[in-house]
């Protein structure tokens, strides 16, 4: 992947993550932006409001009274044929959840930037992936960015893919770690984006001269088919995504084409492979370097796209590993980390089934240290079949002294 | 798109389940009512307030009369029309089989 250099080049600008994403959104030239503030997303819509107020961006900027209405406004605008954008986080994404399932069913290519944050209670404003994973089953495409550049690029590629397959997009980037960092990034110009992102051309729009019902009541004899159409569009989006990253590389020069753009790897053929999403992968790469210097053959597999799930790519990227460690900032109480479960399910049909150990870490912004990642690499190397459930999952950062239950997990 | 008697007839699932208008007309949604509105024809001044406020468009002018009535295929018995009627012409009475 083309990592931003420490010294910005002529084209690069250093700015806060939220502002950089807003500039990327501006380049996509949305017709309608709906806005409701929530930490740590607020900077995105704040910056967009400035750009609209200063006349730099010609969009309808609609301030609404809740995230429910922010999503609903995007639905109305998108149904009328507009390119619509909003941004949210955490509880705000939960409040959007109901209309977002509707947006998926109505097949509206709304793009939303999600500054990932934990969900209450206890209240926390800090980063993890609980919010994104809670929206997993709605029919929205989901991407996870590792750095600010990718967060910008995912919004642009998101519109490109969404408008071809008619599904909404949640473009995830970690709250604070990416929203509030100052990082050099290449802000795409509108001219470049024009070359990459054609105007939206919807099949149906709300039109008083041609009345129709969108997202109508469906009887039991029709509903399954509508849901199947979402599944078919998700599957189609894999090919569309693969073409999109190719075209993106041609126009912008940044190369996301590895594994059809679905997965990014670092020493991806190593004996022992870690899997993780988003910003923690920077630290993981550093620790991998240290271990490789000591002769430990360890690498990283980072799904960039989480929905559609990169099934074939995961099989190709993990099927021949000695053992796999999945590091996640989310988990599904009563089972385990959703990502680890999905990877296990995907490898069920693979020829080899490496032992998979899952680690729940970095929840609600808790720092992930190099030493902790090192310990997880070592535990992954010891993993072997068969494992009991307790052996499969661990919470390396758990502070048992804080627990009333004694923490016998 | 044109209007038809039953928009679900020959329905194929378009992108986004876009269908002809009027789909709600064939889905008679008023079957679980506990109370139904009944108009006193002498008190009704045909102001149309009940029609304006009814969330299900179940209040309609009665043809040929200076009077409003209610389409019980769609009325859910919420009583909003009773609340807004300026002449108190509507009474909600318990629906009994
Ligand atoms: S009771 Fe409610 S649903 Fe029925 S006619 Fe009156 S306002 Fe409409
Ligand atoms: S609101 Fe009352 S008076 Fe007015 S039309 Fe309806 S029933 Fe008649």
Tab-separated table of C-alpha atoms in Angstrom, chain A:
chain	number	residue	atom	x	y	z
A	1	UNK	CA	0.000	0.000	0.000
A	2	UNK	CA	1.192	3.528	-0.733
A	3	UNK	CA	1.914	4.886	2.721
A	4	UNK	CA	2.089	8.637	3.155
A	5	UNK	CA	5.684	9.782	3.684
A	6	UNK	CA	6.637	11.618	6.858
A	7	UNK	CA	7.644	14.664	4.848
A	8	UNK	CA	4.668	15.698	2.792
A	9	UNK	CA	5.247	16.058	-0.929
A	10	UNK	CA	4.077	19.072	-2.931
A	11	UNK	CA	0.614	17.618	-3.440
A	12	UNK	CA	0.185	16.611	0.185
A	13	UNK	CA	-1.336	18.658	2.931
A	14	UNK	CA	-1.098	18.156	6.665
A	15	UNK	CA	-4.483	18.479	8.270
A	16	UNK	CA	-6.679	16.852	10.848
A	17	UNK	CA	-8.252	13.554	9.802
A	18	UNK	CA	-11.812	14.880	9.931
A	19	UNK	CA	-10.916	17.877	7.732
A	20	UNK	CA	-9.080	15.665	5.264
A	21	UNK	CA	-12.087	13.344	4.946
A	22	UNK	CA	-14.353	16.376	4.484
A	23	UNK	CA	-12.097	17.585	1.658
A	24	UNK	CA	-12.329	14.148	0.062
A	25	UNK	CA	-16.114	14.330	0.332
A	26	UNK	CA	-16.027	17.780	-1.267
A	27	UNK	CA	-14.137	16.346	-4.238
A	28	UNK	CA	-16.930	13.800	-4.697
A	29	UNK	CA	-19.293	16.771	-5.030
A	30	UNK	CA	-22.347	15.504	-3.104
A	31	UNK	CA	-25.683	17.190	-3.798
A	32	UNK	CA	-26.923	16.800	-0.233
A	33	UNK	CA	-25.097	16.568	3.090
A	34	UNK	CA	-27.077	15.958	6.263
A	35	UNK	CA	-25.417	16.798	9.531
A	36	UNK	CA	-25.854	16.028	13.192
A	37	UNK	CA	-22.889	16.364	15.533
A	38	UNK	CA	-21.453	13.459	17.499
A	39	UNK	CA	-17.960	12.952	18.865
A	40	UNK	CA	-15.563	12.121	17.267
A	41	UNK	CA	-17.186	12.574	13.856
A	42	UNK	CA	-18.290	16.196	14.294
A	43	UNK	CA	-15.221	17.671	12.594
A	44	UNK	CA	-16.227	16.061	9.297
A	45	UNK	CA	-19.596	17.795	9.000
A	46	UNK	CA	-18.235	20.958	10.647
A	47	UNK	CA	-15.598	21.239	7.934
A	48	UNK	CA	-18.185	20.513	5.250
A	49	UNK	CA	-20.447	23.247	6.645
A	50	UNK	CA	-17.514	25.681	6.355
A	51	UNK	CA	-16.809	24.623	2.795
A	52	UNK	CA	-20.468	25.125	1.861
A	53	UNK	CA	-20.666	28.466	3.720
A	54	UNK	CA	-17.483	29.717	2.015
A	55	UNK	CA	-18.926	28.850	-1.388
A	56	UNK	CA	-16.234	26.245	-2.060
A	57	UNK	CA	-18.768	23.431	-2.193
A	58	UNK	CA	-22.145	23.717	-3.851
A	59	UNK	CA	-24.170	21.248	-1.775
A	60	UNK	CA	-27.439	21.397	0.101
A	61	UNK	CA	-26.255	21.301	3.732
A	62	UNK	CA	-29.163	20.143	5.894
A	63	UNK	CA	-28.985	20.436	9.679
A	64	UNK	CA	-31.303	17.929	11.274
A	65	UNK	CA	-32.520	17.237	14.792
A	66	UNK	CA	-31.113	13.736	15.236
A	67	UNK	CA	-29.080	11.044	13.522
A	68	UNK	CA	-32.330	9.268	12.722
A	69	UNK	CA	-33.227	12.257	10.594
A	70	UNK	CA	-29.699	12.629	9.227
A	71	UNK	CA	-30.049	9.149	7.724
A	72	UNK	CA	-33.675	9.739	6.718
A	73	UNK	CA	-32.701	12.975	4.953
A	74	UNK	CA	-30.069	11.084	2.979
A	75	UNK	CA	-32.724	8.496	2.065
A	76	UNK	CA	-35.125	11.152	0.757
A	77	UNK	CA	-32.385	12.962	-1.140
A	78	UNK	CA	-30.930	9.791	-2.581
A	79	UNK	CA	-34.385	8.532	-3.619
A	80	UNK	CA	-34.853	11.823	-5.465
A	81	UNK	CA	-31.623	11.137	-7.362
A	82	UNK	CA	-29.104	13.110	-5.314
A	83	UNK	CA	-25.630	12.019	-4.277
A	84	UNK	CA	-26.004	12.067	-0.497
A	85	UNK	CA	-23.459	11.993	2.323
A	86	UNK	CA	-23.516	12.037	6.097
A	87	UNK	CA	-21.134	11.132	8.915
A	88	UNK	CA	-21.659	9.624	12.328
A	89	UNK	CA	-20.252	7.606	15.237
A	90	UNK	CA	-21.329	5.184	17.938
A	91	UNK	CA	-24.762	5.943	19.443
A	92	UNK	CA	-25.466	8.114	16.414
A	93	UNK	CA	-24.937	5.145	14.130
A	94	UNK	CA	-27.278	3.131	16.345
A	95	UNK	CA	-29.942	5.818	16.015
A	96	UNK	CA	-29.420	5.679	12.238
A	97	UNK	CA	-29.642	1.929	12.203
A	98	UNK	CA	-33.344	1.679	11.446
A	99	UNK	CA	-33.333	4.062	8.468
A	100	UNK	CA	-30.030	2.600	7.237
A	101	UNK	CA	-31.551	-0.862	6.926
A	102	UNK	CA	-34.284	0.886	4.904
A	103	UNK	CA	-31.651	2.609	2.751
A	104	UNK	CA	-30.109	-0.783	1.970
A	105	UNK	CA	-33.510	-2.268	1.132
A	106	UNK	CA	-34.332	0.747	-1.047
A	107	UNK	CA	-30.918	0.236	-2.649
A	108	UNK	CA	-29.805	3.836	-2.176
A	109	UNK	CA	-26.074	4.511	-2.657
A	110	UNK	CA	-25.633	6.810	0.338
A	111	UNK	CA	-22.077	7.085	1.642
A	112	UNK	CA	-21.529	7.594	5.346
A	113	UNK	CA	-18.212	8.181	7.086
A	114	UNK	CA	-18.246	6.419	10.452
A	115	UNK	CA	-15.693	7.556	13.030
A	116	UNK	CA	-15.675	4.305	14.986
A	117	UNK	CA	-16.350	4.483	18.685
A	118	UNK	CA	-17.574	2.136	21.416
A	119	UNK	CA	-21.241	1.959	22.406
A	120	UNK	CA	-22.749	2.735	25.810
A	121	UNK	CA	-22.872	1.658	28.575
A	122	UNK	CA	-20.545	2.526	30.220
A	123	UNK	CA	-20.348	5.720	28.221
A	124	UNK	CA	-17.148	6.060	26.261
A	125	UNK	CA	-16.218	8.349	23.418
A	126	UNK	CA	-13.116	6.368	22.437
A	127	UNK	CA	-12.366	4.148	19.496
A	128	UNK	CA	-13.376	0.586	18.902
A	129	UNK	CA	-15.363	-1.281	16.265
A	130	UNK	CA	-18.472	-2.156	18.270
A	131	UNK	CA	-20.558	0.408	16.373
A	132	UNK	CA	-19.615	-0.776	12.880
A	133	UNK	CA	-20.063	-4.452	13.706
A	134	UNK	CA	-23.500	-3.808	15.186
A	135	UNK	CA	-24.591	-2.683	11.671
A	136	UNK	CA	-23.083	-5.704	9.965
A	137	UNK	CA	-26.316	-7.352	8.845
A	138	UNK	CA	-28.146	-4.458	7.216
A	139	UNK	CA	-26.837	-4.634	3.663
A	140	UNK	CA	-24.363	-1.734	3.796
A	141	UNK	CA	-20.900	-2.158	2.306
A	142	UNK	CA	-18.269	-1.660	4.993
A	143	UNK	CA	-14.653	-0.588	4.643
A	144	UNK	CA	-12.043	-0.059	7.377
A	145	UNK	CA	-9.264	2.472	6.833
A	146	UNK	CA	-5.801	2.132	8.356
A	147	UNK	CA	-4.799	5.762	7.912
A	148	UNK	CA	-6.245	9.129	6.908
A	149	UNK	CA	-5.321	8.738	3.244
A	150	UNK	CA	-7.248	5.523	3.070
A	151	UNK	CA	-10.217	7.100	4.865
A	152	UNK	CA	-10.363	9.779	2.144
A	153	UNK	CA	-9.896	7.273	-0.664
A	154	UNK	CA	-12.522	4.890	0.722
A	155	UNK	CA	-15.138	7.654	0.570
A	156	UNK	CA	-14.357	8.282	-3.106
A	157	UNK	CA	-14.208	4.609	-4.000
A	158	UNK	CA	-17.291	4.113	-1.850
A	159	UNK	CA	-19.394	6.430	-4.025
A	160	UNK	CA	-18.024	4.747	-7.152
A	161	UNK	CA	-18.962	1.239	-5.975
A	162	UNK	CA	-22.200	2.220	-4.222
A	163	UNK	CA	-23.606	3.925	-7.310
A	164	UNK	CA	-22.897	0.882	-9.459
A	165	UNK	CA	-24.405	-1.751	-7.176
A	166	UNK	CA	-27.019	0.470	-5.476
A	167	UNK	CA	-26.102	-0.188	-1.873
A	168	UNK	CA	-25.182	2.224	0.931
A	169	UNK	CA	-21.646	2.371	2.326
A	170	UNK	CA	-20.263	2.708	5.821
A	171	UNK	CA	-16.714	3.975	5.425
A	172	UNK	CA	-15.126	3.301	8.812
A	173	UNK	CA	-12.124	5.085	10.300
A	174	UNK	CA	-11.080	4.865	13.930
A	175	UNK	CA	-12.325	7.641	16.191
A	176	UNK	CA	-9.628	10.035	17.509
A	177	UNK	CA	-6.773	7.809	16.297
A	178	UNK	CA	-7.626	8.811	12.706
A	179	UNK	CA	-10.189	11.597	13.129
A	180	UNK	CA	-7.962	13.802	15.280
A	181	UNK	CA	-4.497	12.910	14.012
A	182	UNK	CA	-2.562	15.391	11.876
A	183	UNK	CA	-1.183	13.410	8.989
A	184	UNK	CA	0.059	14.341	5.523
A	185	UNK	CA	-2.471	13.277	2.935
A	186	UNK	CA	-3.072	13.778	-0.744
A	187	UNK	CA	-6.363	15.632	-1.084
A	188	UNK	CA	-7.861	14.678	-4.429
A	189	UNK	CA	-8.851	17.543	-6.675
A	190	UNK	CA	-12.295	17.793	-8.194
A	191	UNK	CA	-10.772	17.405	-11.669
A	192	UNK	CA	-9.148	14.097	-10.722
A	193	UNK	CA	-12.354	12.894	-9.114
A	194	UNK	CA	-14.395	13.876	-12.177
A	195	UNK	CA	-12.254	11.493	-14.152
A	196	UNK	CA	-12.857	8.704	-11.639
A	197	UNK	CA	-16.420	9.254	-10.424
A	198	UNK	CA	-19.084	9.906	-13.078
A	199	UNK	CA	-22.289	11.717	-12.119
A	200	UNK	CA	-24.875	9.504	-10.458
A	201	UNK	CA	-27.319	7.958	-12.936
A	202	UNK	CA	-30.097	6.253	-10.946
A	203	UNK	CA	-32.545	3.819	-12.503
A	204	UNK	CA	-35.503	5.163	-10.522
A	205	UNK	CA	-36.033	8.494	-8.804
A	206	UNK	CA	-38.937	10.064	-6.993
A	207	UNK	CA	-40.667	12.129	-9.641
A	208	UNK	CA	-44.121	13.714	-9.299
A	209	UNK	CA	-44.744	13.329	-13.029
A	210	UNK	CA	-44.119	9.581	-12.755
A	211	UNK	CA	-45.459	8.538	-9.360
A	212	UNK	CA	-44.194	5.345	-7.813
A	213	UNK	CA	-43.695	3.709	-4.432
A	214	UNK	CA	-40.109	3.107	-3.312
A	215	UNK	CA	-39.369	0.657	-0.530
A	216	UNK	CA	-42.987	-0.459	-0.645
A	217	UNK	CA	-44.747	-2.880	1.667
A	218	UNK	CA	-43.811	-6.369	0.524
A	219	UNK	CA	-45.883	-9.417	1.223
A	220	UNK	CA	-44.250	-12.623	2.447
A	221	UNK	CA	-44.246	-13.917	-1.124
A	222	UNK	CA	-41.981	-11.037	-2.241
A	223	UNK	CA	-39.769	-10.078	0.684
A	224	UNK	CA	-37.218	-12.889	0.465
A	225	UNK	CA	-36.552	-11.950	-3.151
A	226	UNK	CA	-35.831	-8.336	-2.220
A	227	UNK	CA	-33.340	-9.528	0.388
A	228	UNK	CA	-31.792	-11.935	-2.093
A	229	UNK	CA	-31.269	-9.011	-4.472
A	230	UNK	CA	-29.194	-7.304	-1.764
A	231	UNK	CA	-27.095	-10.440	-1.391
A	232	UNK	CA	-26.622	-10.610	-5.182
A	233	UNK	CA	-25.585	-6.932	-5.272
A	234	UNK	CA	-23.101	-7.535	-2.424
A	235	UNK	CA	-21.553	-10.406	-4.353
A	236	UNK	CA	-21.453	-8.307	-7.537
A	237	UNK	CA	-19.768	-5.517	-5.593
A	238	UNK	CA	-16.642	-7.683	-5.227
A	239	UNK	CA	-15.964	-7.459	-8.967
A	240	UNK	CA	-16.943	-3.806	-9.035
A	241	UNK	CA	-14.560	-3.129	-6.153
A	242	UNK	CA	-11.725	-4.948	-7.967
A	243	UNK	CA	-12.244	-2.776	-11.070
A	244	UNK	CA	-12.612	0.347	-8.938
A	245	UNK	CA	-9.224	-0.071	-7.252
A	246	UNK	CA	-7.641	-0.565	-10.677
A	247	UNK	CA	-9.189	2.635	-12.005
A	248	UNK	CA	-8.314	4.446	-8.790
A	249	UNK	CA	-4.667	3.469	-9.265
A	250	UNK	CA	-4.695	4.807	-12.828
A	251	UNK	CA	-6.163	8.168	-11.864
A	252	UNK	CA	-4.596	8.785	-8.450
A	253	UNK	CA	-1.520	6.552	-8.497
A	254	UNK	CA	-2.279	4.927	-5.152
A	255	UNK	CA	-2.226	1.167	-5.328
A	256	UNK	CA	-4.906	-0.714	-3.422
A	257	UNK	CA	-5.097	-3.605	-5.869
A	258	UNK	CA	-3.660	-6.396	-3.714
A	259	UNK	CA	-6.196	-9.240	-3.336
A	260	UNK	CA	-8.707	-7.348	-5.560
A	261	UNK	CA	-8.579	-4.444	-3.115
A	262	UNK	CA	-10.232	-6.545	-0.428
A	263	UNK	CA	-7.200	-7.296	1.726
A	264	UNK	CA	-3.888	-5.619	2.464
A	265	UNK	CA	-0.974	-7.763	3.642
A	266	UNK	CA	2.429	-7.305	5.255
A	267	UNK	CA	4.654	-10.373	4.888
A	268	UNK	CA	1.406	-12.102	4.040
A	269	UNK	CA	3.094	-15.445	3.333
A	270	UNK	CA	4.632	-15.771	6.811
A	271	UNK	CA	4.123	-18.961	8.851
A	272	UNK	CA	2.213	-17.091	11.550
A	273	UNK	CA	-0.286	-14.430	10.533
A	274	UNK	CA	-2.097	-11.816	12.532
A	275	UNK	CA	-5.408	-10.422	11.315
A	276	UNK	CA	-6.618	-6.965	12.349
A	277	UNK	CA	-8.684	-4.037	11.093
A	278	UNK	CA	-7.959	-0.339	10.935
A	279	UNK	CA	-5.461	1.868	12.681
A	280	UNK	CA	-3.942	-0.678	15.086
A	281	UNK	CA	-2.205	-2.234	12.088
A	282	UNK	CA	0.450	0.509	12.171
A	283	UNK	CA	1.694	-0.675	15.568
A	284	UNK	CA	1.348	-4.303	14.503
A	285	UNK	CA	3.614	-3.706	11.478
A	286	UNK	CA	6.290	-2.253	13.787
A	287	UNK	CA	6.168	-5.254	16.123
A	288	UNK	CA	6.258	-7.628	13.159
A	289	UNK	CA	9.476	-5.919	12.026
A	290	UNK	CA	11.047	-6.514	15.463
A	291	UNK	CA	10.049	-10.182	15.522
A	292	UNK	CA	11.201	-10.784	11.973
A	293	UNK	CA	14.642	-9.377	12.903
A	294	UNK	CA	14.780	-12.126	15.533
A	295	UNK	CA	13.929	-14.719	12.882
A	296	UNK	CA	10.247	-15.176	13.708
A	297	UNK	CA	8.272	-15.588	10.486
A	298	UNK	CA	5.199	-13.491	11.261
A	299	UNK	CA	3.030	-11.310	9.029
A	300	UNK	CA	-0.215	-9.354	8.876
A	301	UNK	CA	-3.432	-9.789	6.912
A	302	UNK	CA	-5.668	-6.724	7.045
A	303	UNK	CA	-9.164	-6.941	5.560
A	304	UNK	CA	-9.863	-3.515	4.059
A	305	UNK	CA	-13.374	-4.524	3.106
A	306	UNK	CA	-15.548	-6.207	5.731
A	307	UNK	CA	-18.832	-6.305	3.774
A	308	UNK	CA	-18.911	-7.941	1.316
A	309	UNK	CA	-16.759	-10.398	3.256
A	310	UNK	CA	-13.567	-11.221	1.317
A	311	UNK	CA	-14.220	-14.957	1.436
A	312	UNK	CA	-11.971	-16.211	-1.373
A	313	UNK	CA	-9.268	-13.723	-0.466
A	314	UNK	CA	-9.278	-14.804	3.200
A	315	UNK	CA	-8.961	-18.436	2.149
A	316	UNK	CA	-6.044	-17.525	-0.125
A	317	UNK	CA	-4.413	-15.275	2.472
A	318	UNK	CA	-4.798	-17.527	5.528
A	319	UNK	CA	-5.446	-21.073	4.324
A	320	UNK	CA	-1.767	-22.124	4.367
A	321	UNK	CA	-0.739	-20.411	7.629
A	322	UNK	CA	0.676	-22.424	10.541
A	323	UNK	CA	-1.550	-20.494	12.918
A	324	UNK	CA	-3.618	-17.310	12.875
A	325	UNK	CA	-4.167	-14.696	15.595
A	326	UNK	CA	-7.171	-12.396	15.130
A	327	UNK	CA	-6.918	-9.109	17.019
A	328	UNK	CA	-10.251	-7.316	17.319
A	329	UNK	CA	-11.725	-4.216	18.872
A	330	UNK	CA	-15.175	-5.788	18.943
A	331	UNK	CA	-16.808	-8.911	20.322
A	332	UNK	CA	-20.262	-10.431	20.398
A	333	UNK	CA	-21.174	-11.197	24.022
A	334	UNK	CA	-22.156	-14.827	24.441
A	335	UNK	CA	-19.978	-15.907	21.540
A	336	UNK	CA	-16.727	-14.304	20.474
A	337	UNK	CA	-15.268	-11.638	18.245
A	338	UNK	CA	-17.456	-11.471	15.150
A	339	UNK	CA	-14.450	-11.148	12.836
A	340	UNK	CA	-12.751	-14.227	14.323
A	341	UNK	CA	-15.985	-16.189	13.929
A	342	UNK	CA	-16.322	-15.079	10.313
A	343	UNK	CA	-12.738	-16.041	9.508
A	344	UNK	CA	-13.234	-19.473	11.067
A	345	UNK	CA	-16.431	-19.917	9.064
A	346	UNK	CA	-14.686	-18.891	5.864
A	347	UNK	CA	-11.844	-21.360	6.408
A	348	UNK	CA	-14.297	-24.205	7.029
A	349	UNK	CA	-14.246	-24.841	3.283
A	350	UNK	CA	-10.499	-24.372	2.920
A	351	UNK	CA	-8.240	-27.355	2.441
A	352	UNK	CA	-6.159	-26.568	5.499
A	353	UNK	CA	-7.661	-25.185	8.636
A	354	UNK	CA	-5.041	-23.377	10.678
A	355	UNK	CA	-5.717	-23.035	14.407
A	356	UNK	CA	-7.179	-19.609	15.086
A	357	UNK	CA	-6.781	-17.747	18.312
A	358	UNK	CA	-8.793	-14.579	18.881
A	359	UNK	CA	-7.747	-11.669	21.066
A	360	UNK	CA	-10.122	-8.964	22.237
A	361	UNK	CA	-8.042	-5.832	22.707
A	362	UNK	CA	-8.050	-2.054	22.435
A	363	UNK	CA	-11.713	-1.746	23.429
A	364	UNK	CA	-12.956	1.807	23.973
A	365	UNK	CA	-9.612	3.359	23.150
A	366	UNK	CA	-7.401	1.355	25.502
A	367	UNK	CA	-3.835	1.614	24.193
A	368	UNK	CA	-2.393	-1.432	22.509
A	369	UNK	CA	1.306	-1.710	23.323
A	370	UNK	CA	4.078	-3.319	21.318
A	371	UNK	CA	4.734	-5.715	24.227
A	372	UNK	CA	1.091	-6.840	24.174
A	373	UNK	CA	1.218	-7.498	20.450
A	374	UNK	CA	4.451	-9.448	20.971
A	375	UNK	CA	2.753	-11.618	23.588
A	376	UNK	CA	-0.141	-12.260	21.188
A	377	UNK	CA	2.297	-13.296	18.445
A	378	UNK	CA	3.839	-15.792	20.881
A	379	UNK	CA	0.440	-17.145	21.932
A	380	UNK	CA	-0.545	-17.508	18.285
A	381	UNK	CA	2.614	-19.527	17.639
A	382	UNK	CA	1.597	-21.945	20.402
A	383	UNK	CA	-1.954	-22.384	19.102
A	384	UNK	CA	-2.796	-25.880	17.924
A	385	UNK	CA	-5.835	-28.058	17.291
A	386	UNK	CA	-7.975	-29.000	19.106
A	387	UNK	CA	-8.803	-26.026	21.306
A	388	UNK	CA	-11.578	-25.567	23.812
A	389	UNK	CA	-13.554	-22.356	23.481
A	390	UNK	CA	-11.701	-20.814	26.432
A	391	UNK	CA	-8.411	-21.526	24.707
A	392	UNK	CA	-9.635	-20.032	21.425
A	393	UNK	CA	-10.388	-16.612	22.827
A	394	UNK	CA	-8.456	-14.418	25.194
A	395	UNK	CA	-8.731	-10.934	26.612
A	396	UNK	CA	-5.087	-10.049	27.118
A	397	UNK	CA	-5.814	-6.614	28.542
A	398	UNK	CA	-8.402	-7.745	31.088
A	399	UNK	CA	-7.731	-6.239	34.523
A	400	UNK	CA	-9.138	-8.992	36.685
A	401	UNK	CA	-8.717	-6.941	39.856
A	402	UNK	CA	-11.538	-4.688	38.614
A	403	UNK	CA	-14.002	-7.534	38.238
A	404	UNK	CA	-16.648	-8.550	40.681
A	405	UNK	CA	-16.993	-11.934	38.987
A	406	UNK	CA	-13.302	-12.745	39.343
A	407	UNK	CA	-12.882	-12.814	35.567
A	408	UNK	CA	-12.620	-16.572	35.161
A	409	UNK	CA	-13.008	-16.230	31.364
